[in-house]
Amino acid sequence: QVQLVESGGGLVQAGGSLRLSCATSGNIFGLNAMGWFRRAPGKQRELVATITPSGSTNYVGSVKGRFTISRGNTKNTVYLQVNSLQPEDTAVYYCAASSVAGLYNYWGQGTQVTVSS
């Protein structure tokens, strides 16, 4: 069983920054990519950023240049540094892991990010 736990969310003013963390546990040896998703009020969930075991990263266009996904030295933790936050970034942010390419089948509980004007 794979478990993911997010932390680091909070309330921040526009222009501020946060560092979201995703701690992984359980049988993680067979995992492929890690990703961060978000779900804003009244909107569908969207993929924000991904990182592969080799370190290759991808981002949704709206966050390029502002958000950075990275792995800790042990590879048991994944981070999402979110900078220059705007109200439209307000959402619940979810960490997810894939056991096969393109399929995210393990999910955390989410961490709330709220950006005020």
Tab-separated table of C-alpha atoms in Angstrom:
chain	number	residue	atom	x	y	z
A	1	GLN	CA	0.000	0.000	0.000
A	2	VAL	CA	1.293	3.437	-0.971
A	3	GLN	CA	0.431	6.439	1.180
A	4	LEU	CA	0.874	10.111	0.323
A	5	VAL	CA	0.531	12.984	2.781
A	6	GLU	CA	0.582	16.626	1.691
A	7	SER	CA	1.444	19.602	3.863
A	8	GLY	CA	2.491	23.230	3.550
A	9	GLY	CA	-0.703	24.869	2.374
A	10	GLY	CA	-2.113	27.992	3.941
A	11	LEU	CA	-3.446	31.505	3.473
A	12	VAL	CA	-1.199	33.956	1.653
A	13	GLN	CA	-1.585	37.358	0.016
A	14	ALA	CA	-1.179	37.821	-3.721
A	15	GLY	CA	2.490	37.741	-4.661
A	16	GLY	CA	3.418	35.433	-1.801
A	17	SER	CA	4.970	31.973	-1.840
A	18	LEU	CA	4.514	28.572	-0.252
A	19	ARG	CA	6.394	25.275	-0.283
A	20	LEU	CA	4.115	22.276	-0.513
A	21	SER	CA	5.455	18.888	0.587
A	22	CYS	CA	4.362	15.356	-0.254
A	23	ALA	CA	5.686	12.591	1.990
A	24	THR	CA	5.467	9.060	0.601
A	25	SER	CA	5.441	5.766	2.468
A	26	GLY	CA	4.674	2.114	1.881
A	27	ASN	CA	5.757	0.114	-1.145
A	28	ILE	CA	7.069	2.901	-3.358
A	29	PHE	CA	9.713	0.952	-5.267
A	30	GLY	CA	7.519	0.321	-8.288
A	31	LEU	CA	6.307	3.902	-8.666
A	32	ASN	CA	6.824	5.879	-11.838
A	33	ALA	CA	6.136	9.606	-12.012
A	34	MET	CA	4.981	11.875	-9.199
A	35	GLY	CA	2.604	14.740	-9.811
A	36	TRP	CA	0.799	17.662	-8.266
A	37	PHE	CA	-2.822	18.371	-9.152
A	38	ARG	CA	-5.180	21.095	-8.010
A	39	ARG	CA	-8.911	21.658	-7.869
A	40	ALA	CA	-10.132	25.241	-7.687
A	41	PRO	CA	-13.640	26.193	-6.507
A	42	GLY	CA	-16.177	25.456	-9.215
A	43	LYS	CA	-13.562	24.008	-11.570
A	44	GLN	CA	-12.344	20.578	-12.602
A	45	ARG	CA	-9.147	19.059	-11.291
A	46	GLU	CA	-6.100	19.918	-13.369
A	47	LEU	CA	-2.574	18.577	-13.565
A	48	VAL	CA	-0.101	21.203	-12.368
A	49	ALA	CA	3.338	19.568	-12.471
A	50	THR	CA	5.013	16.174	-12.864
A	51	ILE	CA	8.450	14.730	-12.213
A	52	THR	CA	9.818	11.403	-13.459
A	53	PRO	CA	12.301	9.107	-11.673
A	54	SER	CA	15.030	10.555	-13.897
A	55	GLY	CA	14.147	14.098	-12.873
A	56	SER	CA	12.352	15.262	-15.999
A	57	THR	CA	9.649	17.831	-15.202
A	58	ASN	CA	6.564	19.227	-16.899
A	59	TYR	CA	4.182	22.050	-15.975
A	60	VAL	CA	0.818	23.345	-17.018
A	61	GLY	CA	1.254	26.584	-18.955
A	62	SER	CA	-0.383	28.803	-16.355
A	63	VAL	CA	2.276	28.032	-13.717
A	64	LYS	CA	5.453	27.917	-15.821
A	65	GLY	CA	8.081	30.196	-14.363
A	66	ARG	CA	6.270	30.398	-11.023
A	67	PHE	CA	6.032	26.816	-9.725
A	68	THR	CA	8.844	24.278	-9.316
A	69	ILE	CA	8.483	20.552	-8.618
A	70	SER	CA	11.434	18.702	-7.097
A	71	ARG	CA	12.431	15.581	-5.177
A	72	GLY	CA	14.170	15.323	-1.840
A	73	ASN	CA	17.515	13.571	-1.594
A	74	THR	CA	15.903	10.318	-0.437
A	75	LYS	CA	13.236	10.502	-3.175
A	76	ASN	CA	10.626	9.809	-0.500
A	77	THR	CA	9.477	13.422	-0.541
A	78	VAL	CA	8.297	15.583	-3.429
A	79	TYR	CA	7.991	19.362	-3.189
A	80	LEU	CA	6.077	22.000	-5.068
A	81	GLN	CA	7.453	25.504	-4.617
A	82	VAL	CA	4.718	27.954	-5.547
A	83	ASN	CA	5.775	31.578	-6.111
A	84	SER	CA	4.059	34.772	-7.236
A	85	LEU	CA	0.727	33.371	-6.134
A	86	GLN	CA	-2.451	34.923	-7.476
A	87	PRO	CA	-6.077	34.527	-6.373
A	88	GLU	CA	-6.719	32.199	-9.303
A	89	ASP	CA	-4.193	29.782	-7.776
A	90	THR	CA	-6.557	29.209	-4.862
A	91	ALA	CA	-7.311	25.493	-4.788
A	92	VAL	CA	-6.874	22.236	-2.964
A	93	TYR	CA	-3.532	20.838	-4.089
A	94	TYR	CA	-3.142	17.066	-4.325
A	95	CYS	CA	-0.037	14.924	-4.547
A	96	ALA	CA	-0.316	11.804	-6.701
A	97	ALA	CA	1.871	8.879	-7.733
A	98	SER	CA	1.740	6.621	-10.767
A	99	SER	CA	2.560	2.916	-10.907
A	100	VAL	CA	2.417	2.946	-14.710
A	101	ALA	CA	3.153	5.777	-17.095
A	102	GLY	CA	0.259	8.223	-17.400
A	103	LEU	CA	-1.922	6.650	-14.702
A	104	TYR	CA	-2.012	8.322	-11.282
A	105	ASN	CA	-3.555	5.718	-9.004
A	106	TYR	CA	-2.316	6.857	-5.576
A	107	TRP	CA	-3.501	10.111	-4.023
A	108	GLY	CA	-3.026	12.184	-0.915
A	109	GLN	CA	-5.790	13.957	0.983
A	110	GLY	CA	-4.943	17.414	-0.336
A	111	THR	CA	-3.720	20.655	1.195
A	112	GLN	CA	-5.579	23.958	0.879
A	113	VAL	CA	-3.894	26.966	-0.701
A	114	THR	CA	-5.826	30.228	-0.424
A	115	VAL	CA	-4.568	33.436	-2.032
A	116	SER	CA	-6.176	36.741	-1.066
A	117	SER	CA	-6.264	39.905	-3.182
